[in-house]
């Protein structure tokens, strides 16, 4: 009876140990709205908090969030007291220290300055006294680029804005939207923000650098949250209104201009009605014409927004291209057009009208299209014959409207008459391309997320998450025999100690590439862990698997670009019937590998 109680106690202790081991603690900044902060009720809230809760739920992770003073939180993370951070800007220096998930947002770093002074540029920062958040990404930026040694480090962006407002420092470097939020909430009205962004940074979950298992789970969770639409809901909850303004700023300014012009016209009619009755009729007709034109313009804008909603559901770039053409021809009435997309060093015409000759492939920075792509600005050419950069594809072309689509490409429309394009045409085309850019970026990000969720970030090989799912799919009788090669790189730790981890990473990438190229096209090559790889071979017996190992070893012996010979230990095991558990086969291959490794040490 006593032994039974002792066993029960031991079991309960063991169970509680496992439960504790599975619980993770992620830290964040207690004063970093709208990303993460403590509200007036003492509750943790913000975009990062909501997103982490959603990701932990779908990824089945038990994550507790702890917010505090950022500087202290970072130190706790460095010391291992925290398992990760719910939000951290990604920089090359930080990537040497931490592991980062797929980016879940973007930070826009900008210069804040006191009203009454000239708007600064990045070049104006050198040698000046600058206020930044201690251990923040802008603090790192100043140090890494040796911008200035006059750094005023504060605990939070709000402290920095207050300090800058009071007269301390020449400039402040902070995240744009968060700082505008702080300034509004705290009635700091003597500061302005520069129009140009210093730089943008990916914003992601951070973990220990080698915690690939946790990173894979976070990435998979992010993918599921994004695909379900929950990410969009969270994003719009915290950033929807600010982003809408930024995306539609030109349309808003244009609409305000029309409104002011309309009021001026009405006032003019009222004034002249008391002096020159004879002009009333003419002015009324003019107003009616303007109203008709405005109504047409509003109809076009509404139609463009309908196209934008359709773009939101696109999953392939080709669908977006078709919608661009549909809107350009049916709504904007552009009869001649070319949609040129960047592929390598060239702009390739993906869509074009058949009624005029176009350049289907040109170097990406040549001509009007190249200039548009390089500057990121819309270009209107009233007379092509007078434009030095123009390389028209046809002598019929007289005027050009060229609109950028971010870094993706350029949309061009032309006419056979000079001076045909107005600013209204450009603004509507810009609105269309802005919607297209959003759709293309979303498709690109989704692809990146899908890739990173199932691939190793260093080698580009599939990861264990994908391997597990693939095994459950292919572990059938028709694929027997199934062989497994388990590989372990010899001496990687010594190599890292002698030459550094970057050297070791290059060594590991070269070996992984050699293993991949030595296998057959249908074989699945996976990075299993730090220096371990697994190859899954369907309908392959032990003899054939050993031949593939020999081929890999032969190709490894040809690697001569490192200070040591490439050395890898291999183990092979084969599943011949469905009664054998696949994980036993995997374990046997690993044991065979360790046996080979011991032979090397003798």
XYZ file of C-alpha atoms in Angstrom:
602
model
C 0.000 0.000 0.000
C 2.854 2.314 0.905
C 4.576 1.541 -2.409
C 1.320 2.321 -4.267
C 1.039 5.736 -2.576
C 4.672 6.458 -3.342
C 4.131 5.568 -7.003
C 1.006 7.738 -7.140
C 2.899 10.689 -5.640
C 5.723 10.197 -8.111
C 3.232 10.042 -11.002
C 1.527 13.280 -9.891
C 4.872 15.066 -9.586
C 5.883 13.797 -13.026
C 2.549 14.894 -14.491
C 2.863 18.383 -13.004
C 6.423 18.618 -14.351
C 5.216 17.860 -17.869
C 2.364 20.344 -17.515
C 4.811 23.049 -16.432
C 7.212 22.169 -19.243
C 4.461 22.631 -21.812
C 3.552 26.088 -20.518
C 5.298 28.938 -22.308
C 5.677 32.563 -21.261
C 5.948 35.308 -23.883
C 6.792 38.868 -22.912
C 5.879 42.257 -24.300
C 5.930 45.994 -23.660
C 3.362 47.289 -21.170
C 3.310 50.718 -22.865
C 3.425 50.135 -26.622
C -0.095 50.795 -27.944
C -1.747 49.861 -30.192
C 0.534 46.807 -30.474
C 0.695 45.788 -26.797
C -0.145 47.640 -23.594
C -1.936 47.538 -20.240
C -5.305 49.319 -20.427
C -6.985 51.427 -17.745
C -8.506 48.271 -16.223
C -5.120 46.595 -15.864
C -5.868 44.164 -18.729
C -3.273 43.126 -21.305
C -4.484 44.213 -24.751
C -3.365 45.294 -28.220
C -2.819 43.799 -31.681
C 0.068 41.533 -30.604
C -1.859 40.250 -27.574
C -4.959 39.373 -29.603
C -2.874 37.753 -32.344
C -0.812 35.661 -29.932
C -3.979 34.409 -28.228
C -5.404 33.384 -31.602
C -2.176 31.685 -32.734
C -1.706 29.833 -29.438
C -5.297 28.577 -29.666
C -5.099 27.167 -33.205
C -1.529 25.867 -32.729
C -2.559 24.230 -29.414
C 0.138 26.035 -27.444
C -0.280 26.958 -23.778
C 1.120 30.498 -23.814
C 0.959 32.980 -20.968
C 1.568 36.656 -21.806
C 3.550 38.902 -19.467
C 3.874 42.629 -20.166
C 6.363 44.945 -18.483
C 8.958 47.645 -19.034
C 10.466 46.873 -22.455
C 14.108 47.120 -21.428
C 13.571 44.681 -18.546
C 11.466 42.351 -20.686
C 14.257 42.113 -23.282
C 16.807 41.334 -20.551
C 14.538 38.593 -19.144
C 14.198 37.152 -22.637
C 17.978 37.197 -23.156
C 18.524 35.428 -19.813
C 16.028 32.671 -20.676
C 13.354 33.660 -18.146
C 10.925 34.172 -21.056
C 10.322 31.746 -23.926
C 9.722 34.530 -26.429
C 8.330 37.969 -27.265
C 4.925 38.673 -28.830
C 6.351 41.433 -30.995
C 9.871 42.451 -32.029
C 11.206 44.285 -35.077
C 13.415 42.054 -37.233
C 16.941 43.335 -37.931
C 20.055 41.555 -39.264
C 21.786 41.974 -35.894
C 18.836 40.576 -33.964
C 18.604 37.603 -36.317
C 22.054 36.587 -35.087
C 20.683 36.389 -31.525
C 17.005 35.441 -31.786
C 14.742 33.265 -33.873
C 11.869 35.024 -35.663
C 8.539 33.749 -36.916
C 6.942 34.730 -40.196
C 6.360 38.526 -40.040
C 2.882 39.348 -38.754
C 3.054 43.137 -39.266
C 5.275 45.968 -40.497
C 6.681 48.873 -38.464
C 7.148 52.265 -40.132
C 10.008 54.167 -38.492
C 9.818 57.944 -38.905
C 11.453 61.192 -37.751
C 9.541 63.400 -35.290
C 10.490 67.072 -34.930
C 9.195 70.230 -33.273
C 6.845 72.466 -35.244
C 8.416 75.577 -36.696
C 11.613 73.834 -37.783
C 12.362 72.560 -41.292
C 11.222 69.033 -42.096
C 14.316 66.801 -41.722
C 15.632 64.030 -43.951
C 17.648 60.969 -42.917
C 20.872 62.813 -43.798
C 19.975 65.514 -41.256
C 20.217 62.968 -38.408
C 24.002 62.659 -38.482
C 25.714 64.163 -35.464
C 22.445 65.461 -33.968
C 20.940 64.732 -30.558
C 18.277 62.081 -31.101
C 15.672 60.659 -28.704
C 14.894 56.922 -29.030
C 13.473 54.071 -26.951
C 16.220 52.188 -25.123
C 16.947 48.795 -26.765
C 14.355 49.613 -29.442
C 14.901 49.050 -33.165
C 15.713 52.744 -33.742
C 18.290 52.622 -30.942
C 19.889 49.671 -32.781
C 19.680 51.590 -36.080
C 21.636 54.568 -34.700
C 24.329 52.330 -33.200
C 24.686 49.945 -36.151
C 25.002 52.784 -38.683
C 27.085 55.138 -36.487
C 24.568 57.945 -37.116
C 25.367 59.872 -33.932
C 26.831 59.437 -30.465
C 24.356 61.949 -28.992
C 21.611 59.474 -28.107
C 18.933 60.205 -25.501
C 17.541 56.772 -24.530
C 14.144 56.674 -22.809
C 11.985 53.875 -21.435
C 9.016 54.337 -23.798
C 8.091 56.230 -26.992
C 5.656 58.361 -24.967
C 8.493 59.451 -22.652
C 10.518 60.294 -25.757
C 7.758 62.351 -27.352
C 7.226 64.308 -24.129
C 10.955 64.942 -23.841
C 11.220 66.072 -27.471
C 8.137 68.264 -27.034
C 9.700 69.960 -24.004
C 12.817 70.934 -25.987
C 15.243 68.076 -25.331
C 16.936 66.603 -28.405
C 16.877 67.684 -32.030
C 14.779 64.829 -33.350
C 12.976 61.682 -32.196
C 12.945 58.345 -34.008
C 9.811 56.321 -33.281
C 7.231 54.049 -34.910
C 4.968 56.358 -36.896
C 1.422 55.199 -36.137
C 2.028 54.374 -32.503
C 3.599 57.763 -31.849
C 0.770 59.599 -33.605
C -1.571 57.657 -31.316
C 0.452 58.773 -28.257
C 0.553 62.410 -29.396
C -3.212 62.515 -29.889
C -4.042 60.761 -26.605
C -1.684 62.989 -24.595
C -2.403 66.263 -26.454
C 1.172 66.728 -27.610
C 0.474 69.241 -30.359
C 3.842 70.884 -31.007
C 5.403 67.927 -32.856
C 5.236 66.891 -36.491
C 6.277 63.718 -38.331
C 8.350 63.701 -41.502
C 6.653 62.525 -44.680
C 9.455 60.118 -45.567
C 9.841 56.829 -43.707
C 13.379 56.177 -42.406
C 12.848 52.474 -42.985
C 10.318 49.719 -42.558
C 10.915 46.607 -40.483
C 9.166 43.274 -40.417
C 7.492 42.709 -37.048
C 7.308 39.140 -35.733
C 7.171 36.789 -32.769
C 10.654 36.206 -31.327
C 11.999 32.996 -29.748
C 15.338 31.511 -28.824
C 17.471 31.317 -31.974
C 17.540 27.499 -32.224
C 14.003 26.749 -31.014
C 12.892 25.481 -34.432
C 10.063 23.368 -33.029
C 8.381 26.369 -31.399
C 8.970 28.555 -34.467
C 7.356 25.940 -36.705
C 4.294 25.801 -34.446
C 4.015 29.599 -34.373
C 4.383 29.799 -38.153
C 1.764 27.135 -38.677
C -0.551 28.940 -36.242
C -0.072 32.222 -38.115
C -0.898 30.490 -41.384
C -4.107 29.015 -39.949
C -5.170 32.327 -38.395
C -4.566 34.170 -41.673
C -6.391 31.574 -43.794
C -9.401 31.571 -41.462
C -9.792 35.361 -41.807
C -9.244 35.938 -38.081
C -5.961 37.777 -38.744
C -7.797 40.273 -40.957
C -10.387 40.895 -38.216
C -7.680 41.510 -35.602
C -5.712 43.768 -37.947
C -8.725 45.878 -38.846
C -9.692 46.151 -35.164
C -6.393 47.865 -34.302
C -5.198 49.440 -37.566
C -8.136 49.567 -39.966
C -8.952 53.275 -39.751
C -5.336 54.549 -39.861
C -4.456 52.345 -42.818
C -7.620 53.313 -44.666
C -6.650 56.972 -44.406
C -3.118 56.312 -45.662
C -4.314 54.219 -48.591
C -6.989 56.729 -49.608
C -5.190 59.971 -48.755
C -5.016 61.159 -52.344
C -8.676 60.418 -52.943
C -9.571 62.264 -49.743
C -7.460 65.289 -50.598
C -8.892 65.340 -54.100
C -12.461 65.097 -52.748
C -11.791 67.934 -50.288
C -10.428 70.036 -53.134
C -13.569 69.424 -55.187
C -15.721 70.318 -52.170
C -13.857 73.580 -51.606
C -14.048 74.405 -55.313
C -17.774 73.675 -55.258
C -18.295 76.040 -52.301
C -16.262 78.764 -54.039
C -18.391 78.397 -57.182
C -21.603 78.681 -55.153
C -20.323 81.773 -53.427
C -19.403 83.278 -56.785
C -22.882 82.613 -58.107
C -24.461 84.277 -55.112
C -22.232 87.347 -55.466
C -22.687 87.793 -59.189
C -26.429 87.201 -58.871
C -26.629 90.641 -57.226
C -24.575 92.356 -59.907
C -24.793 90.609 -63.237
C -28.031 88.677 -63.692
C -27.112 87.927 -67.245
C -24.324 85.515 -66.148
C -26.541 83.418 -63.891
C -27.732 81.178 -66.699
C -24.211 80.513 -68.003
C -22.825 79.812 -64.539
C -25.713 77.494 -63.744
C -25.041 75.480 -66.866
C -21.357 75.314 -65.930
C -22.242 74.040 -62.468
C -24.593 71.419 -63.877
C -21.840 70.197 -66.192
C -19.378 69.966 -63.295
C -21.925 68.059 -61.194
C -22.446 65.617 -64.067
C -18.677 65.115 -64.351
C -18.398 64.601 -60.588
C -21.194 62.023 -60.675
C -19.351 60.112 -63.386
C -16.190 60.274 -61.321
C -17.980 58.956 -58.244
C -19.410 56.110 -60.352
C -15.889 55.200 -61.489
C -14.547 55.241 -57.928
C -17.425 53.019 -56.755
C -16.721 50.610 -59.614
C -13.012 50.538 -58.739
C -13.861 49.644 -55.149
C -16.029 46.785 -56.457
C -12.962 45.531 -58.330
C -10.941 45.888 -55.116
C -13.350 43.577 -53.269
C -12.918 40.992 -56.022
C -9.134 41.322 -55.743
C -9.391 40.501 -52.029
C -10.502 36.972 -52.910
C -7.781 36.351 -55.525
C -5.310 33.571 -54.751
C -3.143 33.826 -57.879
C -1.382 36.774 -59.510
C -2.987 35.947 -62.871
C -6.440 36.650 -61.406
C -5.248 40.094 -60.266
C -3.785 40.829 -63.710
C -7.144 40.023 -65.352
C -9.008 42.316 -62.946
C -6.545 45.162 -63.616
C -7.237 44.875 -67.347
C -10.991 44.624 -66.768
C -11.005 47.818 -64.672
C -8.598 49.695 -66.955
C -10.611 49.032 -70.096
C -14.212 48.911 -68.841
C -14.119 51.547 -66.068
C -11.251 53.892 -66.946
C -11.678 53.464 -70.718
C -7.966 52.994 -71.421
C -7.971 51.555 -74.962
C -4.210 50.946 -75.208
C -2.384 49.415 -72.252
C 0.486 47.213 -71.097
C 0.821 45.512 -67.700
C 4.543 44.873 -67.095
C 5.691 42.703 -64.172
C 9.247 42.378 -62.800
C 10.894 39.018 -63.459
C 14.577 39.056 -62.539
C 16.207 42.006 -64.293
C 13.409 42.509 -66.793
C 9.899 43.920 -67.094
C 7.726 41.344 -68.827
C 4.398 42.298 -70.421
C 1.837 39.996 -68.768
C -1.195 41.679 -70.329
C -1.423 44.106 -73.243
C -3.949 45.400 -75.779
C -3.764 43.831 -79.228
C -4.540 47.062 -81.053
C -1.062 48.552 -80.686
C 2.488 47.187 -80.577
C 4.123 46.970 -77.105
C 7.566 46.146 -75.722
C 7.078 42.650 -74.277
C 10.472 42.394 -72.527
C 12.771 45.261 -71.517
C 15.458 45.800 -68.833
C 13.546 46.786 -65.716
C 15.108 50.234 -65.283
C 15.008 51.379 -68.908
C 12.516 53.721 -70.544
C 9.512 55.434 -68.958
C 8.400 52.169 -67.334
C 11.844 51.655 -65.818
C 11.924 55.210 -64.482
C 8.459 54.699 -62.971
C 9.557 51.471 -61.269
C 12.794 52.993 -59.969
C 11.256 56.190 -58.556
C 7.951 54.657 -57.460
C 6.160 57.714 -58.874
C 3.479 58.119 -61.539
C 4.734 59.724 -64.754
C 2.624 61.580 -67.342
C 4.302 62.298 -70.677
C 2.266 64.703 -72.834
C 4.565 64.425 -75.852
C 6.676 61.275 -76.232
C 8.866 62.859 -78.929
C 10.198 65.352 -76.370
C 10.909 62.783 -73.618
C 14.542 61.628 -73.530
C 13.779 58.446 -71.528
C 10.982 57.285 -73.853
C 11.496 54.173 -75.999
C 8.081 53.917 -77.675
C 7.193 50.560 -79.225
C 5.120 52.218 -81.942
C 5.250 55.491 -83.861
C 1.523 55.920 -83.151
C 2.186 56.568 -79.445
C 2.042 60.272 -78.567
C 1.257 60.420 -74.812
C 1.959 58.024 -71.922
C 0.559 57.502 -68.427
C 2.867 55.228 -66.393
C 1.814 54.080 -62.892
C 3.934 51.956 -60.483
C 2.604 48.828 -58.775
C 5.038 48.892 -55.842
C 8.072 46.706 -56.598
C 5.931 44.303 -58.631
C 5.824 46.232 -61.879
C 4.267 49.053 -63.891
C 0.949 49.708 -65.633
C 1.159 51.872 -68.750
C -1.550 53.307 -70.951
C -0.940 55.348 -74.090
C -2.886 57.485 -76.563
C -2.393 58.454 -80.165
C -2.920 62.138 -79.368
C -0.532 64.398 -77.429
C -1.576 65.831 -74.051
C -4.438 63.392 -73.605
C -3.998 62.497 -69.927
C -5.286 64.605 -67.048
C -4.462 64.421 -63.355
C -7.858 62.797 -62.771
C -6.827 59.909 -65.047
C -3.611 59.469 -63.063
C -5.365 59.492 -59.684
C -7.927 56.904 -60.748
C -5.185 54.699 -62.227
C -3.202 55.093 -58.981
C -6.263 54.035 -56.978
C -6.633 50.912 -59.121
C -2.933 50.035 -58.824
C -3.034 50.617 -55.058
C -5.774 47.979 -54.764
C -3.807 45.656 -57.065
C -0.641 46.163 -55.011
C -2.485 45.188 -51.835
C -3.783 42.007 -53.471
C -0.364 41.067 -54.906
C 1.389 41.687 -51.575
C -1.203 39.562 -49.766
C -0.723 36.705 -52.251
C 3.061 36.995 -51.911
C 2.908 37.018 -48.094
C 0.543 34.041 -48.078
C 2.995 32.121 -50.266
C 5.874 33.042 -47.970
C 3.875 31.951 -44.940
C 2.959 28.655 -46.592
C 6.597 28.098 -47.555
C 8.032 28.961 -44.140
C 5.402 26.930 -42.291
C 6.706 23.745 -43.927
C 10.323 24.595 -44.777
C 13.507 25.103 -42.802
C 14.535 28.768 -42.938
C 18.300 28.075 -43.215
C 18.506 25.286 -45.812
C 15.176 25.661 -47.618
C 14.490 21.935 -47.113
C 11.181 20.650 -45.770
C 10.906 20.625 -41.959
C 9.650 18.069 -39.439
C 6.127 19.501 -39.481
C 5.798 18.738 -43.184
C 7.540 15.362 -42.744
C 5.011 14.232 -40.135
C 2.075 15.210 -42.355
C 3.647 13.571 -45.411
C 4.317 10.311 -43.559
C 0.667 10.079 -42.479
C -0.279 10.443 -46.157
C 2.196 8.056 -47.839
C 2.453 5.336 -45.183
C 0.392 2.863 -47.244
C 0.912 -0.630 -48.643
C 1.221 0.581 -52.248
C 4.358 2.562 -51.288
C 6.153 -0.438 -49.709
C 8.999 -0.963 -49.224
C 9.629 2.426 -47.558
C 13.221 3.205 -46.616
C 14.589 5.953 -44.398
C 18.069 7.488 -44.432
C 19.051 9.222 -41.179
C 22.044 11.556 -41.521
C 24.059 13.464 -38.921
C 26.777 16.016 -39.768
C 30.018 15.199 -37.950
C 31.973 17.841 -36.031
C 29.615 20.771 -36.604
C 30.016 22.052 -33.024
C 33.814 22.093 -33.318
C 33.505 23.904 -36.651
C 31.236 26.541 -35.103
C 33.624 26.976 -32.167
C 36.629 27.415 -34.459
C 35.214 29.542 -37.267
C 31.888 30.936 -36.013
C 28.247 30.099 -36.622
C 28.027 31.899 -39.984
C 30.785 29.657 -41.304
C 28.987 26.657 -39.809
C 25.716 27.727 -41.432
C 27.386 27.899 -44.862
C 28.862 24.444 -44.251
C 25.442 23.076 -43.268
C 23.731 24.651 -46.309
C 26.345 23.169 -48.661
C 25.895 19.699 -47.177
C 22.096 19.920 -47.308
C 22.254 21.006 -50.961
C 24.576 18.095 -51.784
C 22.260 15.582 -50.088
C 19.258 17.011 -51.954
C 21.010 16.962 -55.347
C 22.255 13.404 -54.788
C 18.755 12.035 -54.188
C 16.069 11.292 -56.747
C 13.451 13.871 -57.695
C 10.692 12.004 -55.860
C 12.659 11.542 -52.602
C 11.702 13.740 -49.626
C 14.735 15.394 -47.971
C 14.055 16.964 -44.559
C 16.117 18.939 -42.066
C 15.324 17.000 -38.909
C 17.133 19.134 -36.358
C 20.267 21.213 -35.869
C 22.733 19.004 -37.766
C 20.454 16.071 -38.665
C 18.695 15.230 -41.919
C 16.191 12.548 -42.897
C 15.442 11.224 -46.394
C 12.138 9.402 -47.061
C 12.326 6.920 -49.952
C 9.081 5.367 -51.207
C 9.039 1.987 -52.998
C 12.746 1.660 -52.234
C 14.430 -1.361 -50.662
C 17.496 -1.317 -48.406
C 19.904 -2.084 -51.244
C 18.748 0.894 -53.313
C 18.788 3.150 -50.212
C 22.423 2.129 -49.573
C 23.259 2.998 -53.197
C 21.796 6.471 -52.679
C 23.891 6.847 -49.503
C 26.992 5.899 -51.507
C 26.123 8.504 -54.111
C 25.697 11.162 -51.418
C 29.039 10.242 -49.804
C 30.787 10.391 -53.184
C 29.427 13.880 -53.852
C 30.255 15.041 -50.316
C 33.890 14.042 -50.883
C 34.038 16.563 -53.751
C 33.320 19.523 -51.421
C 36.632 21.368 -51.040
C 35.619 24.941 -50.116
C 35.883 24.524 -46.315
C 38.716 24.139 -43.835
C 37.601 20.558 -43.073
C 36.446 17.614 -45.158
C 32.680 17.242 -45.355
C 31.793 14.390 -43.017
C 28.339 12.906 -42.455
C 27.257 9.660 -40.769
C 24.335 7.747 -42.320
C 21.964 5.064 -41.117
C 19.399 3.150 -43.188
C 16.278 1.197 -42.198
C 13.397 -0.185 -44.273
C 9.708 -0.858 -43.651
C 8.617 -3.977 -45.597
C 5.103 -4.561 -44.251
C 2.221 -2.590 -42.748
C 2.561 -4.340 -39.388
C 5.809 -2.486 -38.721
C 5.347 0.902 -37.076
C 6.961 3.662 -39.157
C 8.437 5.352 -36.097
C 10.279 2.119 -35.274
C 11.802 2.265 -38.754
C 12.855 5.859 -38.166
C 14.328 4.920 -34.792
C 16.255 1.996 -36.327
C 17.719 4.280 -38.991
C 18.838 6.682 -36.276
C 20.434 3.855 -34.272
C 22.234 2.657 -37.407
C 23.530 6.185 -37.937
C 24.888 6.380 -34.381
C 26.571 3.025 -34.882
C 28.394 4.445 -37.931
C 29.300 7.560 -35.934
C 30.870 5.407 -33.172
C 32.944 3.567 -35.762
C 34.423 6.898 -36.890
C 35.577 7.665 -33.346
C 37.539 4.425 -32.966
